[in-house]
PDB file of C-alpha atoms and ligand atoms in Angstrom:
ATOM      1  CA  MET A   1     -27.067  88.140  43.380  1.00  0.00           C
ATOM      2  CA  SER A   2     -29.593  86.686  45.832  1.00  0.00           C
ATOM      3  CA  SER A   3     -33.234  86.398  44.824  1.00  0.00           C
ATOM      4  CA  LEU A   4     -34.365  85.517  48.336  1.00  0.00           C
ATOM      5  CA  LEU A   5     -36.822  87.836  50.047  1.00  0.00           C
ATOM      6  CA  TYR A   6     -37.774  87.703  53.733  1.00  0.00           C
ATOM      7  CA  VAL A   7     -41.233  88.757  54.899  1.00  0.00           C
ATOM      8  CA  LEU A   8     -41.202  89.084  58.698  1.00  0.00           C
ATOM      9  CA  ASN A   9     -44.161  89.591  61.006  1.00  0.00           C
ATOM     10  CA  GLY A  10     -44.127  90.608  64.652  1.00  0.00           C
ATOM     11  CA  PRO A  11     -46.279  89.892  67.693  1.00  0.00           C
ATOM     12  CA  ASN A  12     -49.982  89.108  67.534  1.00  0.00           C
ATOM     13  CA  LEU A  13     -50.011  88.914  63.739  1.00  0.00           C
ATOM     14  CA  ASN A  14     -50.624  85.168  64.128  1.00  0.00           C
ATOM     15  CA  LEU A  15     -54.123  86.277  65.209  1.00  0.00           C
ATOM     16  CA  LEU A  16     -54.741  88.157  61.965  1.00  0.00           C
ATOM     17  CA  GLY A  17     -58.356  87.692  60.844  1.00  0.00           C
ATOM     18  CA  LYS A  18     -59.528  87.088  64.435  1.00  0.00           C
ATOM     19  CA  ARG A  19     -58.022  90.065  66.303  1.00  0.00           C
ATOM     20  CA  GLN A  20     -59.802  93.428  65.941  1.00  0.00           C
ATOM     21  CA  PRO A  21     -61.057  92.686  62.394  1.00  0.00           C
ATOM     22  CA  GLU A  22     -62.492  96.209  62.207  1.00  0.00           C
ATOM     23  CA  ILE A  23     -58.854  97.430  62.236  1.00  0.00           C
ATOM     24  CA  TYR A  24     -56.899  94.575  60.650  1.00  0.00           C
ATOM     25  CA  GLY A  25     -59.519  92.931  58.417  1.00  0.00           C
ATOM     26  CA  ARG A  26     -60.639  89.313  58.112  1.00  0.00           C
ATOM     27  CA  GLU A  27     -57.789  87.865  56.076  1.00  0.00           C
ATOM     28  CA  THR A  28     -55.600  85.438  58.001  1.00  0.00           C
ATOM     29  CA  LEU A  29     -51.814  85.383  58.054  1.00  0.00           C
ATOM     30  CA  ALA A  30     -52.001  82.229  55.903  1.00  0.00           C
ATOM     31  CA  ASP A  31     -53.969  84.258  53.314  1.00  0.00           C
ATOM     32  CA  VAL A  32     -51.292  86.967  53.438  1.00  0.00           C
ATOM     33  CA  GLU A  33     -48.547  84.384  53.027  1.00  0.00           C
ATOM     34  CA  ALA A  34     -50.301  82.921  49.959  1.00  0.00           C
ATOM     35  CA  GLU A  35     -50.591  86.405  48.398  1.00  0.00           C
ATOM     36  CA  CYS A  36     -46.947  87.146  49.180  1.00  0.00           C
ATOM     37  CA  ARG A  37     -45.878  83.852  47.563  1.00  0.00           C
ATOM     38  CA  ARG A  38     -47.839  84.719  44.404  1.00  0.00           C
ATOM     39  CA  GLU A  39     -46.369  88.222  44.240  1.00  0.00           C
ATOM     40  CA  ALA A  40     -42.799  87.069  44.920  1.00  0.00           C
ATOM     41  CA  LYS A  41     -43.056  84.364  42.251  1.00  0.00           C
ATOM     42  CA  ALA A  42     -44.344  86.909  39.717  1.00  0.00           C
ATOM     43  CA  HIS A  43     -41.137  88.889  40.324  1.00  0.00           C
ATOM     44  CA  GLY A  44     -38.885  85.827  40.229  1.00  0.00           C
ATOM     45  CA  LEU A  45     -38.146  86.032  43.952  1.00  0.00           C
ATOM     46  CA  ASP A  46     -37.962  83.184  46.468  1.00  0.00           C
ATOM     47  CA  LEU A  47     -39.680  83.812  49.772  1.00  0.00           C
ATOM     48  CA  ARG A  48     -39.116  83.116  53.454  1.00  0.00           C
ATOM     49  CA  PHE A  49     -42.238  84.094  55.395  1.00  0.00           C
ATOM     50  CA  HIS A  50     -42.094  84.136  59.213  1.00  0.00           C
ATOM     51  CA  GLN A  51     -44.070  85.354  62.209  1.00  0.00           C
ATOM     52  CA  SER A  52     -43.040  85.436  65.858  1.00  0.00           C
ATOM     53  CA  ASN A  53     -44.242  86.918  69.110  1.00  0.00           C
ATOM     54  CA  ARG A  54     -40.605  87.043  70.301  1.00  0.00           C
ATOM     55  CA  GLU A  55     -38.246  89.892  69.517  1.00  0.00           C
ATOM     56  CA  TYR A  56     -35.189  87.612  69.438  1.00  0.00           C
ATOM     57  CA  ASP A  57     -36.698  85.428  66.679  1.00  0.00           C
ATOM     58  CA  LEU A  58     -37.182  88.507  64.503  1.00  0.00           C
ATOM     59  CA  ILE A  59     -33.612  89.635  65.195  1.00  0.00           C
ATOM     60  CA  ASP A  60     -32.237  86.169  64.350  1.00  0.00           C
ATOM     61  CA  TRP A  61     -34.183  86.119  61.065  1.00  0.00           C
ATOM     62  CA  ILE A  62     -32.860  89.587  60.187  1.00  0.00           C
ATOM     63  CA  HIS A  63     -29.305  88.299  60.841  1.00  0.00           C
ATOM     64  CA  GLU A  64     -30.030  85.262  58.644  1.00  0.00           C
ATOM     65  CA  ALA A  65     -31.417  87.500  55.882  1.00  0.00           C
ATOM     66  CA  ARG A  66     -28.319  89.717  56.146  1.00  0.00           C
ATOM     67  CA  GLU A  67     -26.227  86.790  54.900  1.00  0.00           C
ATOM     68  CA  THR A  68     -28.596  85.365  52.296  1.00  0.00           C
ATOM     69  CA  ALA A  69     -31.309  87.747  51.111  1.00  0.00           C
ATOM     70  CA  CYS A  70     -31.886  90.619  48.670  1.00  0.00           C
ATOM     71  CA  GLY A  71     -34.404  92.436  50.872  1.00  0.00           C
ATOM     72  CA  ILE A  72     -36.774  92.414  53.824  1.00  0.00           C
ATOM     73  CA  VAL A  73     -40.435  93.327  54.116  1.00  0.00           C
ATOM     74  CA  ILE A  74     -41.211  93.714  57.802  1.00  0.00           C
ATOM     75  CA  ASN A  75     -44.337  94.364  59.810  1.00  0.00           C
ATOM     76  CA  PRO A  76     -42.776  94.619  63.267  1.00  0.00           C
ATOM     77  CA  ALA A  77     -46.266  95.113  64.823  1.00  0.00           C
ATOM     78  CA  ALA A  78     -45.972  96.513  68.374  1.00  0.00           C
ATOM     79  CA  PHE A  79     -42.139  96.212  68.266  1.00  0.00           C
ATOM     80  CA  THR A  80     -42.277  99.042  65.693  1.00  0.00           C
ATOM     81  CA  HIS A  81     -42.828 101.464  68.529  1.00  0.00           C
ATOM     82  CA  THR A  82     -40.412  99.988  71.080  1.00  0.00           C
ATOM     83  CA  SER A  83     -37.532  98.072  69.538  1.00  0.00           C
ATOM     84  CA  VAL A  84     -34.123  99.672  69.203  1.00  0.00           C
ATOM     85  CA  ALA A  85     -32.803  96.095  68.866  1.00  0.00           C
ATOM     86  CA  ILE A  86     -34.767  95.464  65.664  1.00  0.00           C
ATOM     87  CA  LEU A  87     -33.639  98.861  64.318  1.00  0.00           C
ATOM     88  CA  ASP A  88     -30.007  97.951  65.082  1.00  0.00           C
ATOM     89  CA  ALA A  89     -30.374  94.575  63.339  1.00  0.00           C
ATOM     90  CA  LEU A  90     -31.857  96.237  60.235  1.00  0.00           C
ATOM     91  CA  ASN A  91     -29.097  98.855  60.299  1.00  0.00           C
ATOM     92  CA  ALA A  92     -26.640  95.974  59.839  1.00  0.00           C
ATOM     93  CA  CYS A  93     -28.286  95.066  56.495  1.00  0.00           C
ATOM     94  CA  ASP A  94     -27.263  96.567  53.153  1.00  0.00           C
ATOM     95  CA  PHE A  95     -30.337  95.675  51.085  1.00  0.00           C
ATOM     96  CA  PRO A  96     -33.756  97.355  50.730  1.00  0.00           C
ATOM     97  CA  VAL A  97     -36.068  97.257  53.728  1.00  0.00           C
ATOM     98  CA  ILE A  98     -39.752  98.115  53.439  1.00  0.00           C
ATOM     99  CA  GLU A  99     -41.862  98.569  56.585  1.00  0.00           C
ATOM    100  CA  VAL A 100     -45.519  97.565  56.369  1.00  0.00           C
ATOM    101  CA  HIS A 101     -48.462  98.305  58.634  1.00  0.00           C
ATOM    102  CA  ILE A 102     -51.890  96.975  57.819  1.00  0.00           C
ATOM    103  CA  SER A 103     -53.565  99.876  59.615  1.00  0.00           C
ATOM    104  CA  ASN A 104     -52.744 103.548  59.222  1.00  0.00           C
ATOM    105  CA  ILE A 105     -50.672 103.980  62.389  1.00  0.00           C
ATOM    106  CA  HIS A 106     -50.788 107.783  61.982  1.00  0.00           C
ATOM    107  CA  LYS A 107     -54.574 107.776  62.305  1.00  0.00           C
ATOM    108  CA  ARG A 108     -54.401 105.849  65.579  1.00  0.00           C
ATOM    109  CA  GLU A 109     -53.144 106.434  69.150  1.00  0.00           C
ATOM    110  CA  ALA A 110     -50.196 108.825  69.516  1.00  0.00           C
ATOM    111  CA  PHE A 111     -47.895 106.032  70.777  1.00  0.00           C
ATOM    112  CA  ARG A 112     -48.207 104.356  67.360  1.00  0.00           C
ATOM    113  CA  HIS A 113     -47.041 107.462  65.482  1.00  0.00           C
ATOM    114  CA  HIS A 114     -43.369 106.857  66.223  1.00  0.00           C
ATOM    115  CA  SER A 115     -41.527 104.007  64.528  1.00  0.00           C
ATOM    116  CA  TYR A 116     -37.933 103.035  65.335  1.00  0.00           C
ATOM    117  CA  VAL A 117     -37.916 100.888  62.192  1.00  0.00           C
ATOM    118  CA  SER A 118     -38.729 103.898  59.984  1.00  0.00           C
ATOM    119  CA  LEU A 119     -35.284 105.300  60.850  1.00  0.00           C
ATOM    120  CA  ARG A 120     -33.900 102.515  58.629  1.00  0.00           C
ATOM    121  CA  ALA A 121     -36.734 101.610  56.245  1.00  0.00           C
ATOM    122  CA  ASP A 122     -36.323 102.648  52.602  1.00  0.00           C
ATOM    123  CA  GLY A 123     -40.103 102.855  52.346  1.00  0.00           C
ATOM    124  CA  VAL A 124     -43.121 102.653  54.622  1.00  0.00           C
ATOM    125  CA  ILE A 125     -46.594 101.434  53.655  1.00  0.00           C
ATOM    126  CA  ALA A 126     -49.370 101.993  56.186  1.00  0.00           C
ATOM    127  CA  GLY A 127     -53.136 101.820  55.965  1.00  0.00           C
ATOM    128  CA  CYS A 128     -53.386  99.805  52.736  1.00  0.00           C
ATOM    129  CA  GLY A 129     -54.632  96.711  54.554  1.00  0.00           C
ATOM    130  CA  THR A 130     -52.935  93.419  53.796  1.00  0.00           C
ATOM    131  CA  GLN A 131     -52.362  94.657  50.226  1.00  0.00           C
ATOM    132  CA  GLY A 132     -49.466  96.581  51.761  1.00  0.00           C
ATOM    133  CA  TYR A 133     -47.413  93.384  51.755  1.00  0.00           C
ATOM    134  CA  THR A 134     -47.692  92.806  48.009  1.00  0.00           C
ATOM    135  CA  LEU A 135     -47.069  96.496  47.311  1.00  0.00           C
ATOM    136  CA  ALA A 136     -43.902  96.219  49.421  1.00  0.00           C
ATOM    137  CA  ILE A 137     -42.739  93.104  47.548  1.00  0.00           C
ATOM    138  CA  ALA A 138     -43.249  94.869  44.197  1.00  0.00           C
ATOM    139  CA  ARG A 139     -41.183  97.794  45.509  1.00  0.00           C
ATOM    140  CA  ILE A 140     -38.324  95.571  46.696  1.00  0.00           C
ATOM    141  CA  ALA A 141     -38.355  93.733  43.345  1.00  0.00           C
ATOM    142  CA  ARG A 142     -37.978  97.065  41.552  1.00  0.00           C
ATOM    143  CA  LEU A 143     -35.154  98.231  43.810  1.00  0.00           C
ATOM    144  CA  VAL A 144     -33.338  94.914  43.400  1.00  0.00           C
ATOM    145  CA  ARG A 145     -33.746  95.053  39.600  1.00  0.00           C
ATOM    146  CA  ALA A 146     -32.416  98.623  39.631  1.00  0.00           C
ATOM    147  CA  GLY A 147     -29.320  97.374  41.411  1.00  0.00           C
ATOM    148  CA  ASN A 148     -30.076  98.612  44.905  1.00  0.00           C
ATOM    149  CA  GLY A 149     -30.371  95.079  46.229  1.00  0.00           C
TER     150      GLY A 149
HETATM  151  C1  DQA B 201     -49.531  97.110  63.051  1.00  0.00           C
HETATM  152  C2  DQA B 201     -49.711  98.429  63.813  1.00  0.00           C
HETATM  153  C3  DQA B 201     -49.059  98.360  65.189  1.00  0.00           C
HETATM  154  O1  DQA B 201     -49.227  99.589  65.877  1.00  0.00           O
HETATM  155  C4  DQA B 201     -49.719  97.259  66.024  1.00  0.00           C
HETATM  156  O2  DQA B 201     -49.068  97.125  67.262  1.00  0.00           O
HETATM  157  C5  DQA B 201     -49.787  95.954  65.309  1.00  0.00           C
HETATM  158  C6  DQA B 201     -50.019  95.920  63.862  1.00  0.00           C
HETATM  159  C7  DQA B 201     -50.269  97.099  61.703  1.00  0.00           C
HETATM  160  O3  DQA B 201     -49.994  96.218  60.898  1.00  0.00           O
HETATM  161  O4  DQA B 201     -51.162  97.934  61.483  1.00  0.00           O
HETATM  162  O5  DQA B 201     -49.749  94.893  65.936  1.00  0.00           O
HETATM  163  O6  DQA B 201     -48.133  96.947  62.778  1.00  0.00           O
END
């Protein structure tokens, strides 16, 4: 059984720490990656951590994960609210998928309340700041251990 976990990040998350810190906080994506690596290691999981501003990169990584991984943590960022293509790619995967949003999308503009990705996600974490990523990794680790990986 694979012990490889993918953590995927969508558009503008490369600006984490600089962009709207009042909403997304001051931690950078490098800080988040370091925390994810610590959490994954604690659960005996290997990690691939990626960010892209391009939808096709995210889709290609989901296809790659489909062949090799035990789960995906994904913050699709703005593609959450627009991308049937990312939903379709995730629907082709058999392992646990947890959707993460740093902010509480339900407390924000109405256009952020709908998520295509939530139609596939096994769990959704929103509004827990960047801690949401490590919570999601712990959840995937549990599901994989329980045999749902
Ligand atoms: C986000 C929420 C999205 O609505 C937004 O487009 C983002 C980040 C979050 O992590 O809170 O870029 O996914």
